[in-house]
PDB file of C-alpha atoms in Angstrom:
ATOM      1  CA  MET T   1      87.542  70.410  79.734  1.00  0.00           C
ATOM      2  CA  GLU T   2      88.504  67.440  77.566  1.00  0.00           C
ATOM      3  CA  LYS T   3      90.674  64.374  78.025  1.00  0.00           C
ATOM      4  CA  GLN T   4      91.509  61.974  75.203  1.00  0.00           C
ATOM      5  CA  TRP T   5      93.067  58.577  75.095  1.00  0.00           C
ATOM      6  CA  LYS T   6      93.359  56.346  72.050  1.00  0.00           C
ATOM      7  CA  SER T   7      89.889  54.801  72.274  1.00  0.00           C
ATOM      8  CA  ILE T   8      88.147  56.705  75.057  1.00  0.00           C
ATOM      9  CA  HIS T   9      87.290  60.409  74.995  1.00  0.00           C
ATOM     10  CA  LEU T  10      86.047  62.413  77.973  1.00  0.00           C
ATOM     11  CA  GLU T  11      84.385  65.807  77.822  1.00  0.00           C
ATOM     12  CA  MET T  12      83.347  67.674  80.975  1.00  0.00           C
ATOM     13  CA  ASP T  13      81.182  70.755  80.581  1.00  0.00           C
ATOM     14  CA  ASN T  14      78.137  72.307  82.275  1.00  0.00           C
ATOM     15  CA  LEU T  15      78.513  69.827  85.158  1.00  0.00           C
ATOM     16  CA  ILE T  16      77.926  66.934  82.737  1.00  0.00           C
ATOM     17  CA  GLY T  17      80.605  64.446  81.752  1.00  0.00           C
ATOM     18  CA  VAL T  18      80.419  62.611  78.428  1.00  0.00           C
ATOM     19  CA  ILE T  19      82.464  59.434  77.997  1.00  0.00           C
ATOM     20  CA  THR T  20      82.700  58.307  74.371  1.00  0.00           C
ATOM     21  CA  ILE T  21      83.932  54.858  73.342  1.00  0.00           C
ATOM     22  CA  ASP T  22      85.755  55.171  70.005  1.00  0.00           C
ATOM     23  CA  HIS T  23      87.377  51.817  69.268  1.00  0.00           C
ATOM     24  CA  GLN T  24      86.274  51.295  65.669  1.00  0.00           C
ATOM     25  CA  PRO T  25      84.520  49.578  64.114  1.00  0.00           C
ATOM     26  CA  LEU T  26      82.589  47.780  66.884  1.00  0.00           C
ATOM     27  CA  ASN T  27      84.019  49.116  70.148  1.00  0.00           C
ATOM     28  CA  VAL T  28      85.317  45.736  71.231  1.00  0.00           C
ATOM     29  CA  LEU T  29      86.246  46.084  74.896  1.00  0.00           C
ATOM     30  CA  SER T  30      89.864  44.996  74.744  1.00  0.00           C
ATOM     31  CA  ASP T  31      92.159  45.131  77.748  1.00  0.00           C
ATOM     32  CA  ALA T  32      93.565  48.454  76.515  1.00  0.00           C
ATOM     33  CA  VAL T  33      90.103  49.988  76.068  1.00  0.00           C
ATOM     34  CA  LEU T  34      89.069  48.887  79.551  1.00  0.00           C
ATOM     35  CA  GLY T  35      92.220  50.452  80.968  1.00  0.00           C
ATOM     36  CA  GLU T  36      91.405  53.771  79.301  1.00  0.00           C
ATOM     37  CA  LEU T  37      87.816  53.566  80.490  1.00  0.00           C
ATOM     38  CA  GLU T  38      89.089  53.143  84.042  1.00  0.00           C
ATOM     39  CA  LYS T  39      91.120  56.358  83.670  1.00  0.00           C
ATOM     40  CA  ALA T  40      88.077  58.252  82.397  1.00  0.00           C
ATOM     41  CA  ILE T  41      85.969  57.020  85.316  1.00  0.00           C
ATOM     42  CA  ALA T  42      88.687  58.118  87.756  1.00  0.00           C
ATOM     43  CA  ALA T  43      88.740  61.576  86.159  1.00  0.00           C
ATOM     44  CA  ILE T  44      84.967  61.850  86.581  1.00  0.00           C
ATOM     45  CA  HIS T  45      85.228  60.842  90.233  1.00  0.00           C
ATOM     46  CA  ASP T  46      87.844  63.545  90.805  1.00  0.00           C
ATOM     47  CA  SER T  47      85.685  66.235  89.193  1.00  0.00           C
ATOM     48  CA  ASP T  48      82.573  68.174  90.175  1.00  0.00           C
ATOM     49  CA  MET T  49      80.460  66.569  87.442  1.00  0.00           C
ATOM     50  CA  ARG T  50      76.883  65.938  88.552  1.00  0.00           C
ATOM     51  CA  ALA T  51      75.821  63.520  85.811  1.00  0.00           C
ATOM     52  CA  VAL T  52      77.557  61.393  83.187  1.00  0.00           C
ATOM     53  CA  VAL T  53      76.543  60.145  79.745  1.00  0.00           C
ATOM     54  CA  LEU T  54      78.234  57.066  78.302  1.00  0.00           C
ATOM     55  CA  ARG T  55      77.978  56.780  74.525  1.00  0.00           C
ATOM     56  CA  SER T  56      79.622  55.321  71.415  1.00  0.00           C
ATOM     57  CA  ALA T  57      81.276  56.948  68.398  1.00  0.00           C
ATOM     58  CA  SER T  58      80.724  53.840  66.272  1.00  0.00           C
ATOM     59  CA  ASP T  59      77.883  53.789  63.754  1.00  0.00           C
ATOM     60  CA  LYS T  60      77.430  50.058  64.290  1.00  0.00           C
ATOM     61  CA  ALA T  61      77.712  49.408  67.994  1.00  0.00           C
ATOM     62  CA  PHE T  62      77.590  50.736  71.498  1.00  0.00           C
ATOM     63  CA  ALA T  63      80.030  47.940  72.341  1.00  0.00           C
ATOM     64  CA  ALA T  64      80.041  44.537  70.682  1.00  0.00           C
ATOM     65  CA  GLY T  65      81.607  42.628  73.553  1.00  0.00           C
ATOM     66  CA  ALA T  66      84.950  41.528  74.911  1.00  0.00           C
ATOM     67  CA  ASP T  67      88.031  40.732  72.822  1.00  0.00           C
ATOM     68  CA  ILE T  68      87.349  37.099  71.923  1.00  0.00           C
ATOM     69  CA  SER T  69      90.804  36.716  70.329  1.00  0.00           C
ATOM     70  CA  GLN T  70      92.330  36.506  73.808  1.00  0.00           C
ATOM     71  CA  PHE T  71      90.127  33.620  74.929  1.00  0.00           C
ATOM     72  CA  PRO T  72      92.056  30.656  73.405  1.00  0.00           C
ATOM     73  CA  GLU T  73      95.061  31.525  75.596  1.00  0.00           C
ATOM     74  CA  LEU T  74      93.116  31.820  78.831  1.00  0.00           C
ATOM     75  CA  THR T  75      94.010  29.680  81.823  1.00  0.00           C
ATOM     76  CA  LYS T  76      91.945  29.436  84.980  1.00  0.00           C
ATOM     77  CA  MET T  77      94.288  31.888  86.678  1.00  0.00           C
ATOM     78  CA  ASN T  78      94.446  34.618  84.023  1.00  0.00           C
ATOM     79  CA  GLY T  79      90.788  34.019  83.212  1.00  0.00           C
ATOM     80  CA  ILE T  80      89.928  34.966  86.779  1.00  0.00           C
ATOM     81  CA  GLU T  81      92.208  37.996  86.519  1.00  0.00           C
ATOM     82  CA  LEU T  82      90.454  39.022  83.289  1.00  0.00           C
ATOM     83  CA  VAL T  83      86.936  38.996  84.698  1.00  0.00           C
ATOM     84  CA  GLU T  84      87.986  40.515  88.011  1.00  0.00           C
ATOM     85  CA  LYS T  85      89.529  43.456  86.166  1.00  0.00           C
ATOM     86  CA  GLY T  86      86.321  44.030  84.228  1.00  0.00           C
ATOM     87  CA  LYS T  87      84.239  43.746  87.392  1.00  0.00           C
ATOM     88  CA  ARG T  88      86.486  46.231  89.198  1.00  0.00           C
ATOM     89  CA  ILE T  89      86.190  48.835  86.443  1.00  0.00           C
ATOM     90  CA  PHE T  90      82.441  48.396  85.999  1.00  0.00           C
ATOM     91  CA  ASP T  91      81.959  48.565  89.782  1.00  0.00           C
ATOM     92  CA  LYS T  92      83.817  51.895  89.826  1.00  0.00           C
ATOM     93  CA  LEU T  93      81.391  53.191  87.211  1.00  0.00           C
ATOM     94  CA  THR T  94      78.443  52.028  89.312  1.00  0.00           C
ATOM     95  CA  GLU T  95      79.758  53.377  92.608  1.00  0.00           C
ATOM     96  CA  GLY T  96      80.387  56.974  91.552  1.00  0.00           C
ATOM     97  CA  LYS T  97      78.283  59.767  93.065  1.00  0.00           C
ATOM     98  CA  ALA T  98      77.313  61.137  89.653  1.00  0.00           C
ATOM     99  CA  PRO T  99      74.560  59.046  87.996  1.00  0.00           C
ATOM    100  CA  VAL T 100      75.611  57.478  84.693  1.00  0.00           C
ATOM    101  CA  ILE T 101      73.159  57.397  81.781  1.00  0.00           C
ATOM    102  CA  CYS T 102      73.955  55.000  78.963  1.00  0.00           C
ATOM    103  CA  ALA T 103      72.994  55.908  75.378  1.00  0.00           C
ATOM    104  CA  VAL T 104      72.691  52.623  73.477  1.00  0.00           C
ATOM    105  CA  HIS T 105      72.525  52.233  69.717  1.00  0.00           C
ATOM    106  CA  GLY T 106      73.575  49.396  67.448  1.00  0.00           C
ATOM    107  CA  LEU T 107      75.030  46.325  69.107  1.00  0.00           C
ATOM    108  CA  ALA T 108      75.311  46.050  72.877  1.00  0.00           C
ATOM    109  CA  LEU T 109      76.409  42.470  73.337  1.00  0.00           C
ATOM    110  CA  GLY T 110      78.260  40.485  75.974  1.00  0.00           C
ATOM    111  CA  ALA T 111      80.652  42.742  77.847  1.00  0.00           C
ATOM    112  CA  GLY T 112      79.102  45.691  76.008  1.00  0.00           C
ATOM    113  CA  LEU T 113      75.713  44.983  77.563  1.00  0.00           C
ATOM    114  CA  GLU T 114      77.377  44.315  80.909  1.00  0.00           C
ATOM    115  CA  LEU T 115      78.871  47.801  80.679  1.00  0.00           C
ATOM    116  CA  ALA T 116      75.411  49.222  80.027  1.00  0.00           C
ATOM    117  CA  LEU T 117      74.062  47.255  82.991  1.00  0.00           C
ATOM    118  CA  ALA T 118      76.666  48.913  85.217  1.00  0.00           C
ATOM    119  CA  CYS T 119      75.152  52.311  84.408  1.00  0.00           C
ATOM    120  CA  ASP T 120      72.333  53.796  86.462  1.00  0.00           C
ATOM    121  CA  ILE T 121      69.927  54.438  83.582  1.00  0.00           C
ATOM    122  CA  ARG T 122      69.804  52.971  80.073  1.00  0.00           C
ATOM    123  CA  ILE T 123      68.261  54.674  77.034  1.00  0.00           C
ATOM    124  CA  ALA T 124      68.181  52.513  73.911  1.00  0.00           C
ATOM    125  CA  GLU T 125      67.198  53.172  70.328  1.00  0.00           C
ATOM    126  CA  LYS T 126      64.498  50.978  68.799  1.00  0.00           C
ATOM    127  CA  THR T 127      67.008  49.501  66.366  1.00  0.00           C
ATOM    128  CA  ALA T 128      69.545  48.553  69.033  1.00  0.00           C
ATOM    129  CA  LYS T 129      70.405  44.891  69.598  1.00  0.00           C
ATOM    130  CA  LEU T 130      71.068  43.850  73.176  1.00  0.00           C
ATOM    131  CA  GLY T 131      72.079  40.429  74.449  1.00  0.00           C
ATOM    132  CA  LEU T 132      74.418  38.230  76.429  1.00  0.00           C
ATOM    133  CA  PRO T 133      75.459  35.515  73.928  1.00  0.00           C
ATOM    134  CA  GLU T 134      78.304  34.061  76.035  1.00  0.00           C
ATOM    135  CA  THR T 135      76.734  30.600  76.502  1.00  0.00           C
ATOM    136  CA  GLY T 136      77.061  30.150  72.743  1.00  0.00           C
ATOM    137  CA  LEU T 137      80.824  30.361  73.274  1.00  0.00           C
ATOM    138  CA  GLY T 138      80.752  27.855  76.102  1.00  0.00           C
ATOM    139  CA  ILE T 139      81.234  30.520  78.778  1.00  0.00           C
ATOM    140  CA  LEU T 140      79.008  32.808  80.827  1.00  0.00           C
ATOM    141  CA  PRO T 141      78.883  36.587  81.357  1.00  0.00           C
ATOM    142  CA  GLY T 142      81.813  37.423  83.610  1.00  0.00           C
ATOM    143  CA  TYR T 143      81.710  41.180  84.123  1.00  0.00           C
ATOM    144  CA  GLY T 144      78.760  41.137  86.499  1.00  0.00           C
ATOM    145  CA  GLY T 145      76.124  40.382  83.868  1.00  0.00           C
ATOM    146  CA  THR T 146      74.398  37.474  85.596  1.00  0.00           C
ATOM    147  CA  GLN T 147      74.054  39.428  88.825  1.00  0.00           C
ATOM    148  CA  ARG T 148      73.111  42.868  87.530  1.00  0.00           C
ATOM    149  CA  LEU T 149      70.695  41.501  84.960  1.00  0.00           C
ATOM    150  CA  SER T 150      68.835  39.318  87.477  1.00  0.00           C
ATOM    151  CA  ARG T 151      68.475  42.273  89.850  1.00  0.00           C
ATOM    152  CA  LEU T 152      67.146  44.411  87.010  1.00  0.00           C
ATOM    153  CA  VAL T 153      64.714  42.091  85.227  1.00  0.00           C
ATOM    154  CA  GLY T 154      64.225  39.284  87.754  1.00  0.00           C
ATOM    155  CA  PRO T 155      65.803  35.819  87.872  1.00  0.00           C
ATOM    156  CA  GLY T 156      63.419  34.144  85.448  1.00  0.00           C
ATOM    157  CA  LYS T 157      63.878  36.679  82.661  1.00  0.00           C
ATOM    158  CA  ALA T 158      67.609  36.793  83.330  1.00  0.00           C
ATOM    159  CA  LYS T 159      67.826  33.022  82.904  1.00  0.00           C
ATOM    160  CA  GLU T 160      65.826  33.198  79.679  1.00  0.00           C
ATOM    161  CA  LEU T 161      68.176  35.803  78.220  1.00  0.00           C
ATOM    162  CA  VAL T 162      71.482  34.398  79.511  1.00  0.00           C
ATOM    163  CA  LEU T 163      70.827  30.712  78.925  1.00  0.00           C
ATOM    164  CA  SER T 164      69.444  31.175  75.409  1.00  0.00           C
ATOM    165  CA  GLY T 165      71.737  34.038  74.383  1.00  0.00           C
ATOM    166  CA  VAL T 166      68.824  35.655  72.547  1.00  0.00           C
ATOM    167  CA  TRP T 167      69.178  39.245  71.293  1.00  0.00           C
ATOM    168  CA  LEU T 168      66.493  41.841  71.984  1.00  0.00           C
ATOM    169  CA  ASP T 169      65.755  44.986  70.015  1.00  0.00           C
ATOM    170  CA  GLY T 170      65.194  48.252  71.836  1.00  0.00           C
ATOM    171  CA  LYS T 171      61.437  47.808  72.209  1.00  0.00           C
ATOM    172  CA  GLU T 172      61.805  44.243  73.479  1.00  0.00           C
ATOM    173  CA  ALA T 173      64.520  45.345  75.906  1.00  0.00           C
ATOM    174  CA  TYR T 174      62.208  48.044  77.238  1.00  0.00           C
ATOM    175  CA  GLU T 175      59.365  45.570  77.665  1.00  0.00           C
ATOM    176  CA  ALA T 176      61.734  43.249  79.545  1.00  0.00           C
ATOM    177  CA  ARG T 177      62.732  46.190  81.818  1.00  0.00           C
ATOM    178  CA  LEU T 178      66.299  45.876  80.610  1.00  0.00           C
ATOM    179  CA  VAL T 179      66.298  49.559  79.580  1.00  0.00           C
ATOM    180  CA  GLU T 180      64.393  52.455  81.101  1.00  0.00           C
ATOM    181  CA  ARG T 181      63.542  54.260  77.877  1.00  0.00           C
ATOM    182  CA  VAL T 182      63.322  53.382  74.182  1.00  0.00           C
ATOM    183  CA  VAL T 183      63.695  56.135  71.573  1.00  0.00           C
ATOM    184  CA  PRO T 184      63.769  56.420  67.765  1.00  0.00           C
ATOM    185  CA  ALA T 185      67.005  55.674  65.902  1.00  0.00           C
ATOM    186  CA  GLY T 186      69.548  58.454  66.246  1.00  0.00           C
ATOM    187  CA  ARG T 187      68.023  59.899  69.421  1.00  0.00           C
ATOM    188  CA  ALA T 188      69.691  57.992  72.272  1.00  0.00           C
ATOM    189  CA  PHE T 189      72.488  60.452  72.998  1.00  0.00           C
ATOM    190  CA  GLU T 190      70.259  63.514  72.723  1.00  0.00           C
ATOM    191  CA  GLU T 191      67.738  62.000  75.137  1.00  0.00           C
ATOM    192  CA  ALA T 192      70.469  60.838  77.522  1.00  0.00           C
ATOM    193  CA  TYR T 193      72.135  64.256  77.563  1.00  0.00           C
ATOM    194  CA  ALA T 194      68.826  65.997  78.214  1.00  0.00           C
ATOM    195  CA  LEU T 195      68.158  63.684  81.154  1.00  0.00           C
ATOM    196  CA  ALA T 196      71.684  64.301  82.451  1.00  0.00           C
ATOM    197  CA  GLY T 197      70.972  68.036  82.324  1.00  0.00           C
ATOM    198  CA  ASN T 198      67.788  67.537  84.298  1.00  0.00           C
ATOM    199  CA  ILE T 199      69.677  65.586  86.973  1.00  0.00           C
ATOM    200  CA  ALA T 200      72.597  68.048  87.053  1.00  0.00           C
ATOM    201  CA  ALA T 201      70.174  70.863  87.879  1.00  0.00           C
ATOM    202  CA  LYS T 202      69.052  69.119  91.072  1.00  0.00           C
ATOM    203  CA  GLY T 203      70.802  69.190  94.442  1.00  0.00           C
ATOM    204  CA  PRO T 204      74.001  67.152  93.938  1.00  0.00           C
ATOM    205  CA  LEU T 205      74.079  65.895  97.524  1.00  0.00           C
ATOM    206  CA  ALA T 206      70.429  64.877  97.300  1.00  0.00           C
ATOM    207  CA  VAL T 207      71.063  63.056  94.024  1.00  0.00           C
ATOM    208  CA  ALA T 208      74.135  61.265  95.394  1.00  0.00           C
ATOM    209  CA  TYR T 209      72.407  60.175  98.607  1.00  0.00           C
ATOM    210  CA  ALA T 210      69.253  59.089  96.776  1.00  0.00           C
ATOM    211  CA  LYS T 211      71.351  56.987  94.396  1.00  0.00           C
ATOM    212  CA  GLU T 212      73.191  55.466  97.354  1.00  0.00           C
ATOM    213  CA  ALA T 213      69.934  54.699  99.155  1.00  0.00           C
ATOM    214  CA  ILE T 214      68.513  52.913  96.118  1.00  0.00           C
ATOM    215  CA  ASP T 215      71.680  50.965  95.285  1.00  0.00           C
ATOM    216  CA  GLU T 216      72.513  49.851  98.812  1.00  0.00           C
ATOM    217  CA  GLY T 217      68.890  49.290  99.773  1.00  0.00           C
ATOM    218  CA  LEU T 218      68.543  46.541  97.175  1.00  0.00           C
ATOM    219  CA  ASP T 219      70.837  44.304  99.221  1.00  0.00           C
ATOM    220  CA  LEU T 220      69.104  44.955 102.561  1.00  0.00           C
ATOM    221  CA  SER T 221      65.897  43.811 104.166  1.00  0.00           C
ATOM    222  CA  PHE T 222      63.026  46.264 103.746  1.00  0.00           C
ATOM    223  CA  SER T 223      63.276  47.503 107.325  1.00  0.00           C
ATOM    224  CA  GLU T 224      67.038  47.958 107.020  1.00  0.00           C
ATOM    225  CA  ALA T 225      66.582  49.771 103.721  1.00  0.00           C
ATOM    226  CA  GLN T 226      63.984  52.051 105.305  1.00  0.00           C
ATOM    227  CA  PHE T 227      66.491  52.958 108.025  1.00  0.00           C
ATOM    228  CA  LEU T 228      69.127  53.626 105.367  1.00  0.00           C
ATOM    229  CA  GLU T 229      66.738  56.030 103.650  1.00  0.00           C
ATOM    230  CA  THR T 230      66.166  57.822 106.965  1.00  0.00           C
ATOM    231  CA  ARG T 231      69.915  58.204 107.490  1.00  0.00           C
ATOM    232  CA  MET T 232      70.399  59.578 103.971  1.00  0.00           C
ATOM    233  CA  PHE T 233      67.541  62.051 104.539  1.00  0.00           C
ATOM    234  CA  ALA T 234      69.058  63.146 107.844  1.00  0.00           C
ATOM    235  CA  LYS T 235      72.386  63.859 106.176  1.00  0.00           C
ATOM    236  CA  LEU T 236      70.711  66.480 103.996  1.00  0.00           C
ATOM    237  CA  ILE T 237      69.058  68.368 106.837  1.00  0.00           C
ATOM    238  CA  GLY T 238      70.876  71.614 107.527  1.00  0.00           C
ATOM    239  CA  THR T 239      72.884  71.618 104.305  1.00  0.00           C
ATOM    240  CA  SER T 240      73.250  74.764 102.241  1.00  0.00           C
ATOM    241  CA  ASP T 241      71.627  72.962  99.321  1.00  0.00           C
ATOM    242  CA  MET T 242      68.537  72.129 101.336  1.00  0.00           C
ATOM    243  CA  ALA T 243      68.204  75.744 102.478  1.00  0.00           C
ATOM    244  CA  GLU T 244      68.674  76.967  98.910  1.00  0.00           C
ATOM    245  CA  GLY T 245      66.215  74.473  97.465  1.00  0.00           C
ATOM    246  CA  VAL T 246      63.492  75.361  99.948  1.00  0.00           C
ATOM    247  CA  GLN T 247      64.054  79.115  99.563  1.00  0.00           C
ATOM    248  CA  ALA T 248      64.038  78.871  95.777  1.00  0.00           C
ATOM    249  CA  PHE T 249      60.743  76.987  95.936  1.00  0.00           C
ATOM    250  CA  ILE T 250      59.211  79.672  98.146  1.00  0.00           C
ATOM    251  CA  GLU T 251      60.502  82.427  95.870  1.00  0.00           C
ATOM    252  CA  LYS T 252      59.445  80.536  92.718  1.00  0.00           C
ATOM    253  CA  ARG T 253      62.901  80.606  91.117  1.00  0.00           C
ATOM    254  CA  LYS T 254      65.486  78.108  90.001  1.00  0.00           C
ATOM    255  CA  PRO T 255      67.800  77.005  92.802  1.00  0.00           C
ATOM    256  CA  GLY T 256      71.545  77.505  92.644  1.00  0.00           C
ATOM    257  CA  PHE T 257      72.950  74.405  94.299  1.00  0.00           C
ATOM    258  CA  ILE T 258      76.604  74.275  95.338  1.00  0.00           C
ATOM    259  CA  GLY T 259      76.869  70.710  96.617  1.00  0.00           C
ATOM    260  CA  LYS T 260      77.277  71.640 100.298  1.00  0.00           C
TER     261      LYS T 260
END
């Protein structure tokens, strides 16, 4: 199954969804592109996809940031509306049941990196360039970048990257824990798709509840998070998927999960 808009393409096959940003040459995240991305995310949420890969069709960039041309006309009111729209769309990407794996090559700057941060797992090529250069424009990251980055790499490293606006290559981003995997040039999508296939083969309810436990647990005390984990585990007891997974293990075969 395939859906296409002007700058966003969505393919759904083998329980894996692939969202491709194709706003040449640098995949600038204009208002129109964000609107199309929101439609693609909604389509994923309405499907039975078990994993999603987010990638770029540009040779130069994953996404080079927001549309700076709109900034001179911003007022406090429409500036708030602008960032709240971006936050809403990126939050929808984060909150879906299907894990999202981001394949990063080329430039991932500003809003482009914030989009990557909204994904569950990031795979970057060694030659990628990642950064949040907004302070050099007299602004700050507004699509959740300050908050997601600090939760991912810690407040000190987040301040170093945001306040200086420095760019990191793939290896440096991996060392900073900004990405989960660094791969040779040209390999990000292949690696991301393979990982998506691995995830899609697991119990979809188990994957969804595990993702929820991790995401929500970050904002709870340890004891509260432990209780959340217990509740998520309890939800899986007695499901058809649990019975199938256990039986397949006993019979030494691949399980056939149905998401129930």
